[in-house]
Short mmCIF file of N, CA and C in Angstrom, two decimals:
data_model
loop_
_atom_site.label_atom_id
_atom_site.label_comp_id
_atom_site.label_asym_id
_atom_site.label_seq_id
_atom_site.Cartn_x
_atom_site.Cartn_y
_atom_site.Cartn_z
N UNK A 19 11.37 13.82 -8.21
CA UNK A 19 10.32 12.82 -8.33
C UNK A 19 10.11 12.17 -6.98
N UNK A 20 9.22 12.25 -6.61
CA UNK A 20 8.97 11.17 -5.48
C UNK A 20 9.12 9.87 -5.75
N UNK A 21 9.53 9.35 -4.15
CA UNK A 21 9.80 8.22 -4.03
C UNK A 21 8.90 7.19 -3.13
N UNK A 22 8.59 6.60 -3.21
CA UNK A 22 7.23 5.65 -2.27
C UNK A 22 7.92 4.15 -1.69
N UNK A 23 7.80 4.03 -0.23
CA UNK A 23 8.20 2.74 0.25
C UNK A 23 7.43 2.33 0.74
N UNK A 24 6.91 1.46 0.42
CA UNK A 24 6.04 0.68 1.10
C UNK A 24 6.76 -0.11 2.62
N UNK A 25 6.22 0.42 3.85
CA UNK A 25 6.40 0.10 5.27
C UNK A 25 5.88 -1.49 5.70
N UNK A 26 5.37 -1.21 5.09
CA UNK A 26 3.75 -2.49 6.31
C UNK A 26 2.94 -2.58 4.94
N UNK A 27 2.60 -4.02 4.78
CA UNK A 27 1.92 -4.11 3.32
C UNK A 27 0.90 -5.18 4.09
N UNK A 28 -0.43 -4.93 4.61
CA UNK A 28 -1.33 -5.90 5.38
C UNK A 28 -2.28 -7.09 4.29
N UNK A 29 -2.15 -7.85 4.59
CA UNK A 29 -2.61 -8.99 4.52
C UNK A 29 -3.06 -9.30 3.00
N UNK A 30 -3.08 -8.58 1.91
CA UNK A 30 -3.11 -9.13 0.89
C UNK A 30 -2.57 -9.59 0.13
N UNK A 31 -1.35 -10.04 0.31
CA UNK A 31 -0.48 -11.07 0.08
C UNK A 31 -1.53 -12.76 -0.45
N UNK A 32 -1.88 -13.50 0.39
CA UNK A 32 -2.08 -14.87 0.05
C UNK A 32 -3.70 -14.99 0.14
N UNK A 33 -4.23 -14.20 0.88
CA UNK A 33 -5.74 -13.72 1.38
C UNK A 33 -6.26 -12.47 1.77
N UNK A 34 -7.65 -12.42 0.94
CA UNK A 34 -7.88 -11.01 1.31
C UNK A 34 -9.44 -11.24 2.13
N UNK A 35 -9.64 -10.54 3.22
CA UNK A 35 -10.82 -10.98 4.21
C UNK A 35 -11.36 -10.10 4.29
N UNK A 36 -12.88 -10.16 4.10
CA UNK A 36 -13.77 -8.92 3.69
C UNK A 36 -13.96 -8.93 4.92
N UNK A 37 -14.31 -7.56 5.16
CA UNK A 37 -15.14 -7.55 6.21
C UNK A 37 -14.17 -7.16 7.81
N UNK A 38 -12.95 -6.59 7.77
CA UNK A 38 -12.30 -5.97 8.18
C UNK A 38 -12.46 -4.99 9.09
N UNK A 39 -12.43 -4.41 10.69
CA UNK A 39 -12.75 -2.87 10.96
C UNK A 39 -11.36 -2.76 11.29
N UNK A 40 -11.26 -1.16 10.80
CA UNK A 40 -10.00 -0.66 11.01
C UNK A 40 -9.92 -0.24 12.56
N UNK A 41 -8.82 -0.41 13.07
CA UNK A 41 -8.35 -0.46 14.64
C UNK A 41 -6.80 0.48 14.73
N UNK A 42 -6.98 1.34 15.66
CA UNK A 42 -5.98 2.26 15.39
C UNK A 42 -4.57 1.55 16.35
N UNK A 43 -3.80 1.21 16.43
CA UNK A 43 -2.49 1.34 17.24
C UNK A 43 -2.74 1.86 18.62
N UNK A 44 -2.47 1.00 19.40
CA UNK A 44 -2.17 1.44 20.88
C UNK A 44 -0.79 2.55 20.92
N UNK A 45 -1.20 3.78 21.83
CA UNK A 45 -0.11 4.62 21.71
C UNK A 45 0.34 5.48 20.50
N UNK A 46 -0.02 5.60 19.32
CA UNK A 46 -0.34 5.85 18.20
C UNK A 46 -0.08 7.52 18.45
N UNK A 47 0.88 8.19 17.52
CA UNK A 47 1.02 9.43 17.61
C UNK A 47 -0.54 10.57 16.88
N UNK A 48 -1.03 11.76 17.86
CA UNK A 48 -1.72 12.00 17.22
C UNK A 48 -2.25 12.93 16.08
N UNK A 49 -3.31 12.54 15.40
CA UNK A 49 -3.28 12.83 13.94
C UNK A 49 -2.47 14.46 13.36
N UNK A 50 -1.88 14.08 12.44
CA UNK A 50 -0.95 15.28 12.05
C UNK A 50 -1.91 15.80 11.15
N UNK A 51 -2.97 15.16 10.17
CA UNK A 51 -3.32 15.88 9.58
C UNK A 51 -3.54 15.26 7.99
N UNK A 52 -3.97 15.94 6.64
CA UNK A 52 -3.90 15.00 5.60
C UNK A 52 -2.99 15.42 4.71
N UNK A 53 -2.91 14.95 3.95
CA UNK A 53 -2.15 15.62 2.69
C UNK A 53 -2.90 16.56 1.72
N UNK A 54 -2.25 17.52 0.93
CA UNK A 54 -2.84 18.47 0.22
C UNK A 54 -3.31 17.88 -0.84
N UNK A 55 -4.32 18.20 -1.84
CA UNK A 55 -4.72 17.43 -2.62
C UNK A 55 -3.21 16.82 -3.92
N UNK A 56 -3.18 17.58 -3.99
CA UNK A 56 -1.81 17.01 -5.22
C UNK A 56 -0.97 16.26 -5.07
N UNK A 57 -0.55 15.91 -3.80
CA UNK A 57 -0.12 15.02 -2.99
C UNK A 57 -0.63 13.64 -2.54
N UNK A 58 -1.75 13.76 -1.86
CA UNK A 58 -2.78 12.68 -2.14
C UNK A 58 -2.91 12.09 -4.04
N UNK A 59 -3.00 12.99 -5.06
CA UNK A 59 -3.54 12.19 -5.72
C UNK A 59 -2.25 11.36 -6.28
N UNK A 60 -0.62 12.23 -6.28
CA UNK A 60 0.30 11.00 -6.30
C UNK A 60 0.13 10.02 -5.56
N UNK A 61 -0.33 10.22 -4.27
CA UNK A 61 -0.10 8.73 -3.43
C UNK A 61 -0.91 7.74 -4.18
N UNK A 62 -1.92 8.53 -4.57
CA UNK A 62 -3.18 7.55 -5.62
C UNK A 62 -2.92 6.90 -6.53
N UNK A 63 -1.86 7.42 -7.28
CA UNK A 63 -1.14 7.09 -8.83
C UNK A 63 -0.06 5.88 -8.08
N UNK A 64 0.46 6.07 -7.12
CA UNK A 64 1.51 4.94 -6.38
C UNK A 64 0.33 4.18 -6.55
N UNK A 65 -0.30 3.94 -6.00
CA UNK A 65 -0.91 2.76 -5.32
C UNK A 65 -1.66 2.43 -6.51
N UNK A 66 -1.95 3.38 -7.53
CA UNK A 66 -2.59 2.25 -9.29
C UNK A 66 -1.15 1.57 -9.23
N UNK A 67 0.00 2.14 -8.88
CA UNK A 67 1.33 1.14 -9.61
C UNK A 67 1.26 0.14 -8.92
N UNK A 68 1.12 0.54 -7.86
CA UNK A 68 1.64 -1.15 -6.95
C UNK A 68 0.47 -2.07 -7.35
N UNK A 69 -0.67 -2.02 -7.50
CA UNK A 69 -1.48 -3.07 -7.51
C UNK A 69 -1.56 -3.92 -9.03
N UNK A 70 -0.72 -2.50 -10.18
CA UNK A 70 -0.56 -3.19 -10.94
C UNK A 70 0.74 -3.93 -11.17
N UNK A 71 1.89 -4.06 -9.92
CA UNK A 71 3.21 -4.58 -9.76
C UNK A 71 2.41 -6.30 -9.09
N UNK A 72 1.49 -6.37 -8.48
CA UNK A 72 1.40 -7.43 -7.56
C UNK A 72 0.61 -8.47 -8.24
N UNK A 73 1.77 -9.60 -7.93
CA UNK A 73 1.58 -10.90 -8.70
C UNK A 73 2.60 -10.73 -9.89
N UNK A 74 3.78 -9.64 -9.89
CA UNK A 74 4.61 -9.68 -10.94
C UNK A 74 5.99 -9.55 -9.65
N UNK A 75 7.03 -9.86 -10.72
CA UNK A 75 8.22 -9.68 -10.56
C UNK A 75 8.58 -8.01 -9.76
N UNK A 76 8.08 -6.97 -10.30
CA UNK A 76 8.11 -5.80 -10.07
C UNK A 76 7.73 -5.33 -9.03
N UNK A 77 6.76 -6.73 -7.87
CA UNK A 77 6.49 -5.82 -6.55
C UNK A 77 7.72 -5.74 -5.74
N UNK A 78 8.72 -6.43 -5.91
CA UNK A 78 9.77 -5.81 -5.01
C UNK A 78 10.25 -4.93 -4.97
N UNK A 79 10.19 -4.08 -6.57
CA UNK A 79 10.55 -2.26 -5.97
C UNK A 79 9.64 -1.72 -5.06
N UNK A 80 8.83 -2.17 -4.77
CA UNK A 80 7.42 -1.65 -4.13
C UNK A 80 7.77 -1.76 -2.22
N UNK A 81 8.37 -2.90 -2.49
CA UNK A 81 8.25 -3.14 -0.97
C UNK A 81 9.79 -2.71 -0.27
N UNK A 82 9.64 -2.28 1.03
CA UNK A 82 10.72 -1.80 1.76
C UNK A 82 11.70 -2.80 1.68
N UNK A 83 13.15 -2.46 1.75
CA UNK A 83 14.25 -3.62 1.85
C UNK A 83 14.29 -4.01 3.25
N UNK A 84 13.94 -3.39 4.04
CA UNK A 84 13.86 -3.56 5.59
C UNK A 84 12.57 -4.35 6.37
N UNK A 85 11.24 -4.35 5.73
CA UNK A 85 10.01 -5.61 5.63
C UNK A 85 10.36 -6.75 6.19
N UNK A 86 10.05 -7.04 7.24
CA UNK A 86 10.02 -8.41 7.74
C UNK A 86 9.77 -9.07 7.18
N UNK A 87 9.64 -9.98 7.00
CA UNK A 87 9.15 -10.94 6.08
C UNK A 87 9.12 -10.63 4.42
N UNK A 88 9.88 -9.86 3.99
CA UNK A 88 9.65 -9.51 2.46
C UNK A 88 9.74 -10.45 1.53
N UNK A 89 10.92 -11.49 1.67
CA UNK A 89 11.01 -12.71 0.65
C UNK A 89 9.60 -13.63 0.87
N UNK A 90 9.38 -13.43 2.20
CA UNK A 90 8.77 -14.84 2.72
C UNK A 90 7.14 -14.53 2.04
N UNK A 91 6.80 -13.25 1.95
CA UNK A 91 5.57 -12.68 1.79
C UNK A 91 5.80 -12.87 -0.45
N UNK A 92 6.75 -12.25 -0.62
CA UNK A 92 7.13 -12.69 -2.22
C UNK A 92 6.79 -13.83 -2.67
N UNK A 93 7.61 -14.75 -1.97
CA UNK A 93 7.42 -16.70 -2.24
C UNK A 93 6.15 -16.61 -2.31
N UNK A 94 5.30 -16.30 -0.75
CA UNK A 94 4.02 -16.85 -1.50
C UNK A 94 3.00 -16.45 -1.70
N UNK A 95 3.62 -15.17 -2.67
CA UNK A 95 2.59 -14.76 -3.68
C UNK A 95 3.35 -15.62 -5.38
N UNK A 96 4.12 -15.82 -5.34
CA UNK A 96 4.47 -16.52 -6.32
C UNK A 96 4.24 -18.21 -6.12
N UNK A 97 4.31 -18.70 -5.12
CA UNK A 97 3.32 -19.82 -4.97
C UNK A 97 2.31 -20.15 -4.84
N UNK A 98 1.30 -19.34 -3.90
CA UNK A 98 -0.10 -19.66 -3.79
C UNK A 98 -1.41 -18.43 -4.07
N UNK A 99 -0.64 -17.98 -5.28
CA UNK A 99 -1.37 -16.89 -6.09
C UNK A 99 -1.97 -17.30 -7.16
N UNK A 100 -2.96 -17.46 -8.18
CA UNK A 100 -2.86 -18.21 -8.97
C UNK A 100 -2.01 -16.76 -9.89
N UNK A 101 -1.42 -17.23 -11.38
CA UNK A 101 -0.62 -16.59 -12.25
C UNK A 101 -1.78 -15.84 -12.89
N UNK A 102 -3.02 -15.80 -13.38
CA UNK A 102 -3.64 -14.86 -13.43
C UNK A 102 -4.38 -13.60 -12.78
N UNK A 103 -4.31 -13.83 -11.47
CA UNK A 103 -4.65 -13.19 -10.74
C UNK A 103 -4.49 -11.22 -10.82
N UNK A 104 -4.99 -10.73 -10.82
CA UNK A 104 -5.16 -9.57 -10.60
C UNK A 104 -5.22 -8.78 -9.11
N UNK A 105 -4.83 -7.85 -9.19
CA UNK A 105 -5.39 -7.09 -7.73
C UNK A 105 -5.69 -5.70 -8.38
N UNK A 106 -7.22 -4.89 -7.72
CA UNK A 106 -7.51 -3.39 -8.64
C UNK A 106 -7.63 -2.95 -6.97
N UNK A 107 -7.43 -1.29 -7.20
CA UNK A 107 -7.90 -0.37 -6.20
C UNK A 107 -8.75 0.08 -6.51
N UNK A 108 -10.32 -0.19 -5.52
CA UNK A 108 -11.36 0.19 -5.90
C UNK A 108 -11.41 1.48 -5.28
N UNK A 109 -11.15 2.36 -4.68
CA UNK A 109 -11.62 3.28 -3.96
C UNK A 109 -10.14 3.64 -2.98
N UNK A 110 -9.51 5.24 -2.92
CA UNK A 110 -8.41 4.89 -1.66
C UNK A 110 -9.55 5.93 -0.64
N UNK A 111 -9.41 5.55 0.98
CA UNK A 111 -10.69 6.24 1.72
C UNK A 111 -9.19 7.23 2.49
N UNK A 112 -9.29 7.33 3.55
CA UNK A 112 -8.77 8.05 4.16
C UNK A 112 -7.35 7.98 4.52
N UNK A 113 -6.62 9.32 3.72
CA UNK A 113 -5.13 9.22 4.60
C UNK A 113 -4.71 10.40 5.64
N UNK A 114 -3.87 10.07 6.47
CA UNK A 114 -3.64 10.06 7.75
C UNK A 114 -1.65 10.50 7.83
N UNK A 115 -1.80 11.24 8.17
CA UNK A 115 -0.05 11.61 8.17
C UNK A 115 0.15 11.49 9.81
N UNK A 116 0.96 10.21 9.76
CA UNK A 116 1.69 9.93 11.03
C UNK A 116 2.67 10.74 11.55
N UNK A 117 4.14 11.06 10.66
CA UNK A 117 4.98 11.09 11.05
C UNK A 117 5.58 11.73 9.30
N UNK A 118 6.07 12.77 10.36
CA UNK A 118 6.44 13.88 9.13
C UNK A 118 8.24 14.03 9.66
N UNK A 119 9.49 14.13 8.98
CA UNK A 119 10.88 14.22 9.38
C UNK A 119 10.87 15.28 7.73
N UNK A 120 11.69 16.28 8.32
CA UNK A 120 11.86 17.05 7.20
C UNK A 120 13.83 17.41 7.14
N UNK A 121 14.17 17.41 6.38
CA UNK A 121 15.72 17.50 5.77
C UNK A 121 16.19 18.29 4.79
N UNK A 122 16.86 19.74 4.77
CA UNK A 122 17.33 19.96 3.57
C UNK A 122 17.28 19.14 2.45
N UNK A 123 16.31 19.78 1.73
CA UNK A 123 15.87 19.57 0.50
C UNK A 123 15.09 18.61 0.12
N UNK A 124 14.68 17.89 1.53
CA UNK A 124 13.56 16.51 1.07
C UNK A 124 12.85 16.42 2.81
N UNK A 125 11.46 15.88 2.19
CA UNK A 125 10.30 15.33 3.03
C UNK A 125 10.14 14.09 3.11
N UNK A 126 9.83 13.41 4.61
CA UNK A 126 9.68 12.58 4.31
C UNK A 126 8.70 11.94 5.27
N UNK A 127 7.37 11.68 5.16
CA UNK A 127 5.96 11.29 5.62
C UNK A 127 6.31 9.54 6.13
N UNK A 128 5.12 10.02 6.74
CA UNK A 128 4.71 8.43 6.67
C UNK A 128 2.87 8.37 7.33
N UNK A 129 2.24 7.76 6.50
CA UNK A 129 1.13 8.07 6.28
C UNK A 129 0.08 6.66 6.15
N UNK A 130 -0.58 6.34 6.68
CA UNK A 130 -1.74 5.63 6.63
C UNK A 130 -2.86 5.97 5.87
N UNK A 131 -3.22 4.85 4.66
CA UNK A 131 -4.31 5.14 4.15
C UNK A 131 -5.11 3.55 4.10
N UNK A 132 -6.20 4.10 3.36
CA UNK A 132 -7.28 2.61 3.96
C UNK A 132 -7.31 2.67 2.20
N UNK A 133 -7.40 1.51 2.17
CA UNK A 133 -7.70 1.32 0.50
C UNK A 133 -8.44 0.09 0.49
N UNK A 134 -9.76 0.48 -0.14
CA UNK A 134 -10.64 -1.06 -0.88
C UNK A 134 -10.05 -1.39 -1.75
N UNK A 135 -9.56 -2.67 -1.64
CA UNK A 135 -9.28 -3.57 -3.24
C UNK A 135 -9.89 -4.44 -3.09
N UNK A 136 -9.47 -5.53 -4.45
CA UNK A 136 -10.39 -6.37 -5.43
C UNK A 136 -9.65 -7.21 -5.84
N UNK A 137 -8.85 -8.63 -5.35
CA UNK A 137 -8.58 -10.00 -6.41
C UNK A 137 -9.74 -10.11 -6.79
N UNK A 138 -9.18 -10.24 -8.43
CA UNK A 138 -9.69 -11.10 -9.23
C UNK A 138 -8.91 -12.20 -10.00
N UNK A 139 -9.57 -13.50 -10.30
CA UNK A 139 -9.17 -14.34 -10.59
C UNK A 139 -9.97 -15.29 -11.30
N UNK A 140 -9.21 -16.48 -12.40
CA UNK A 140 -10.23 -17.56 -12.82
C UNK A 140 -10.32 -18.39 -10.93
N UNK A 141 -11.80 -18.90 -11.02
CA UNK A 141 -12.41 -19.58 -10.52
C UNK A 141 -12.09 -21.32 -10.74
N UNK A 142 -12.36 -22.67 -10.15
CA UNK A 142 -12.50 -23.32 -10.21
C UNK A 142 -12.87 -24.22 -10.91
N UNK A 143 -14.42 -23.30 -11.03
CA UNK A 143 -15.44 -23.66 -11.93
C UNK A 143 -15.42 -23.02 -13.42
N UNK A 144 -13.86 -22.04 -13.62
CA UNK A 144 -13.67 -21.55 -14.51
C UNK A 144 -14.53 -19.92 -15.01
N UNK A 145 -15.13 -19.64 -14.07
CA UNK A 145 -15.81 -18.67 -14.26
C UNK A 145 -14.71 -17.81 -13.18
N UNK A 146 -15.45 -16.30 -12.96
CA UNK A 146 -14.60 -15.54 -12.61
C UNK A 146 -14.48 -15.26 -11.05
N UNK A 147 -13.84 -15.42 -10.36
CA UNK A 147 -13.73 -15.09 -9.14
C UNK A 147 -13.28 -13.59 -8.08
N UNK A 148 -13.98 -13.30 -7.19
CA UNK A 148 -13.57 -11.84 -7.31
C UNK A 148 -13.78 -11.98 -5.29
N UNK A 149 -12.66 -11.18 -5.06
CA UNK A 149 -12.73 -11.43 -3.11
C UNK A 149 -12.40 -9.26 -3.23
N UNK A 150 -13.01 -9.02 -1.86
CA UNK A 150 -13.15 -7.45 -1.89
C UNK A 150 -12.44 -7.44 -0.66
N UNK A 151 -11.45 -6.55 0.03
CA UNK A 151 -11.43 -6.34 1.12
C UNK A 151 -11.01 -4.74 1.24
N UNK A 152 -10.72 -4.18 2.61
CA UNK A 152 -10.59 -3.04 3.09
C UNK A 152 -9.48 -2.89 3.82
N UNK A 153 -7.76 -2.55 3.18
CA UNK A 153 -6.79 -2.47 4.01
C UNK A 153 -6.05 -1.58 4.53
N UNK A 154 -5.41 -1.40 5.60
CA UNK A 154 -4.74 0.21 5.99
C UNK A 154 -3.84 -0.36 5.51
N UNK A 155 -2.87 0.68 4.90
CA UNK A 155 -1.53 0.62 4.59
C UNK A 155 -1.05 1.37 5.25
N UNK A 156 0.43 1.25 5.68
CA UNK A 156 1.30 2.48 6.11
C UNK A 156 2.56 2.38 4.98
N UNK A 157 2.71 3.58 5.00
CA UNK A 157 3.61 4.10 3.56
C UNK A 157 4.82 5.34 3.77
N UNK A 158 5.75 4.78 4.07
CA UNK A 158 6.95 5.91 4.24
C UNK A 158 7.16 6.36 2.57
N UNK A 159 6.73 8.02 2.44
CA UNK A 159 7.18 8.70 1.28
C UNK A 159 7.63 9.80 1.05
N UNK A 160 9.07 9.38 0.40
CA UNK A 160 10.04 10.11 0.61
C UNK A 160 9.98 11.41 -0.18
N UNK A 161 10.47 12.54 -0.20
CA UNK A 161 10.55 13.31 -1.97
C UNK A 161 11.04 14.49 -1.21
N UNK A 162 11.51 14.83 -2.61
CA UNK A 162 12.74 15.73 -3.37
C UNK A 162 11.41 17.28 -3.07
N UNK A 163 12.40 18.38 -2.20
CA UNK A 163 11.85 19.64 -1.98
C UNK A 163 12.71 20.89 -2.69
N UNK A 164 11.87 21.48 -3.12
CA UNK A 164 12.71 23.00 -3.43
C UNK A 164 13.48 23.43 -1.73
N UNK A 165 14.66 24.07 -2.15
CA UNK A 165 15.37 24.53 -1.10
C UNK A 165 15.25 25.94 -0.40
#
Protein backbone atom coordinates (compact mmCIF):
# COMPACT_ATOMS: atom_id res chain seq x y z
CA UNK A 1 0.00 0.00 0.00
CA UNK A 2 1.34 3.27 -0.44
CA UNK A 3 2.33 5.57 1.84
CA UNK A 4 1.95 9.58 1.45
CA UNK A 5 3.91 12.32 3.54
CA UNK A 6 3.08 15.31 3.29
CA UNK A 7 6.63 17.59 2.97
CA UNK A 8 5.60 21.29 2.71
CA UNK A 9 1.82 21.88 3.27
CA UNK A 10 1.51 25.85 1.81
CA UNK A 11 -0.52 28.23 3.27
CA UNK A 12 -3.84 26.79 3.87
CA UNK A 13 -3.61 26.33 7.20
CA UNK A 14 -5.28 29.78 8.74
CA UNK A 15 -5.75 31.58 5.13
CA UNK A 16 -6.29 30.81 1.81
CA UNK A 17 -5.35 33.78 -0.89
CA UNK A 18 -6.82 33.66 -4.22
CA UNK A 19 -5.10 34.70 -6.69
CA UNK A 20 -1.69 33.09 -6.29
CA UNK A 21 1.09 32.58 -9.39
CA UNK A 22 3.00 29.63 -9.05
CA UNK A 23 6.91 30.42 -8.90
CA UNK A 24 9.32 27.67 -9.33
CA UNK A 25 12.43 27.39 -6.74
CA UNK A 26 15.65 28.95 -7.44
CA UNK A 27 18.07 26.09 -8.42
CA UNK A 28 15.29 23.63 -8.61
CA UNK A 29 16.26 20.14 -10.02
CA UNK A 30 15.12 19.63 -13.59
CA UNK A 31 11.77 18.25 -14.46
CA UNK A 32 11.89 14.40 -14.13
CA UNK A 33 8.76 14.00 -15.59
CA UNK A 34 4.95 12.93 -14.46
CA UNK A 35 3.55 10.13 -13.02
CA UNK A 36 1.75 7.31 -14.88
CA UNK A 37 -1.80 7.60 -14.79
CA UNK A 38 -2.60 5.07 -11.91
CA UNK A 39 -0.32 6.65 -9.89
CA UNK A 40 -1.45 10.09 -10.29
CA UNK A 41 -4.94 9.05 -9.64
CA UNK A 42 -3.74 7.55 -6.06
CA UNK A 43 -2.04 10.75 -5.42
CA UNK A 44 -5.68 12.10 -6.21
CA UNK A 45 -7.44 9.75 -3.75
CA UNK A 46 -4.53 11.04 -1.02
CA UNK A 47 -5.33 14.35 -1.42
CA UNK A 48 -9.61 13.61 -1.29
CA UNK A 49 -8.14 12.14 2.24
CA UNK A 50 -6.26 14.88 3.41
CA UNK A 51 -8.72 17.57 2.74
CA UNK A 52 -11.15 15.47 4.25
CA UNK A 53 -8.57 15.02 7.52
CA UNK A 54 -8.26 19.03 7.74
CA UNK A 55 -9.87 20.76 10.53
CA UNK A 56 -9.95 17.20 12.28
CA UNK A 57 -7.82 15.48 14.66
CA UNK A 58 -6.62 13.12 11.78
CA UNK A 59 -4.50 15.74 9.87
CA UNK A 60 -1.55 14.76 11.75
CA UNK A 61 -1.19 11.44 10.05
CA UNK A 62 -1.10 13.58 7.06
CA UNK A 63 1.64 15.74 7.93
CA UNK A 64 5.46 14.87 8.05
CA UNK A 65 6.91 14.30 11.70
CA UNK A 66 9.85 16.33 10.53
CA UNK A 67 7.50 19.79 9.30
CA UNK A 68 8.66 22.77 10.77
CA UNK A 69 6.29 24.14 12.30
CA UNK A 70 3.82 21.09 12.49
CA UNK A 71 2.29 21.67 16.06
CA UNK A 72 2.44 25.35 15.52
CA UNK A 73 0.52 25.10 12.05
CA UNK A 74 -2.06 22.28 14.05
CA UNK A 75 -2.80 24.88 17.04
CA UNK A 76 -3.93 27.15 14.64
CA UNK A 77 -6.01 25.38 12.72
CA UNK A 78 -7.66 24.29 15.84
CA UNK A 79 -7.82 27.83 17.02
CA UNK A 80 -8.53 30.12 14.30
CA UNK A 81 -10.49 27.74 12.05
CA UNK A 82 -13.93 27.99 12.61
CA UNK A 83 -15.19 24.07 13.78
CA UNK A 84 -17.32 23.89 10.79
CA UNK A 85 -15.22 24.61 8.32
CA UNK A 86 -14.58 22.45 5.44
CA UNK A 87 -11.75 22.29 2.90
CA UNK A 88 -12.77 20.41 -0.90
CA UNK A 89 -10.27 19.76 -3.82
CA UNK A 90 -11.64 21.35 -6.64
CA UNK A 91 -9.48 20.32 -9.41
CA UNK A 92 -5.59 18.66 -8.86
CA UNK A 93 -3.61 20.62 -12.14
CA UNK A 94 -0.21 19.57 -12.65
CA UNK A 95 2.25 17.06 -11.07
CA UNK A 96 5.81 17.27 -11.36
CA UNK A 97 8.30 14.51 -10.07
CA UNK A 98 11.21 16.17 -8.39
CA UNK A 99 13.13 13.65 -6.94
CA UNK A 100 12.87 10.00 -7.44
CA UNK A 101 15.39 7.55 -4.68
CA UNK A 102 14.68 4.00 -5.47
CA UNK A 103 15.52 0.94 -2.81
CA UNK A 104 15.04 -2.70 -2.90
CA UNK A 105 11.64 -3.18 -2.92
CA UNK A 106 10.29 0.42 -2.51
CA UNK A 107 10.03 3.93 -4.38
CA UNK A 108 10.20 6.79 -3.20
CA UNK A 109 9.13 10.29 -5.16
CA UNK A 110 8.76 13.45 -4.27
CA UNK A 111 6.55 15.39 -6.38
CA UNK A 112 4.87 18.75 -6.74
CA UNK A 113 1.39 19.22 -7.58
CA UNK A 114 -0.81 22.43 -7.81
CA UNK A 115 -4.20 21.82 -6.41
CA UNK A 116 -7.35 24.32 -6.46
CA UNK A 117 -9.19 24.16 -3.24
CA UNK A 118 -12.19 25.59 -1.56
CA UNK A 119 -12.88 26.64 2.42
CA UNK A 120 -16.04 26.58 3.08
CA UNK A 121 -17.62 27.86 5.99
CA UNK A 122 -20.72 29.53 8.01
CA UNK A 123 -20.33 33.21 7.38
CA UNK A 124 -20.94 35.99 9.84
CA UNK A 125 -23.93 36.92 8.47
CA UNK A 126 -24.74 33.25 8.81
CA UNK A 127 -24.98 32.53 5.30
CA UNK A 128 -22.31 30.55 3.57
CA UNK A 129 -18.87 31.51 3.06
CA UNK A 130 -16.55 30.10 0.49
CA UNK A 131 -12.53 31.46 -0.18
CA UNK A 132 -10.85 29.54 -3.51
CA UNK A 133 -7.23 29.37 -3.80
CA UNK A 134 -4.44 27.64 -5.97
CA UNK A 135 -1.63 25.69 -3.97
CA UNK A 136 1.64 23.75 -4.89
CA UNK A 137 2.17 21.08 -2.65
CA UNK A 138 5.27 19.06 -2.36
CA UNK A 139 4.66 15.46 -1.31
CA UNK A 140 7.30 12.79 -0.43
CA UNK A 141 5.56 9.27 -1.52
CA UNK A 142 6.74 6.46 -0.38
CA UNK A 143 5.54 2.70 -1.65
CA UNK A 144 6.00 -0.82 -1.50
CA UNK A 145 7.57 -2.35 -5.14
CA UNK A 146 7.52 -5.83 -6.54
CA UNK A 147 11.14 -7.13 -6.32
Amino acid sequence: MSRLLLVLLLGFATALHAGQRSQDPIGEREDMGSLPSVERQQLEDWLQALAASWNTPRLSDYLDPDLPDRQRLLGAIEDQVPPDAELRVLSVGPVRVLDEDRAPGMITRVVRVSVRLQVQGSADNGGLERRESRQNLVVRWTRRVPE
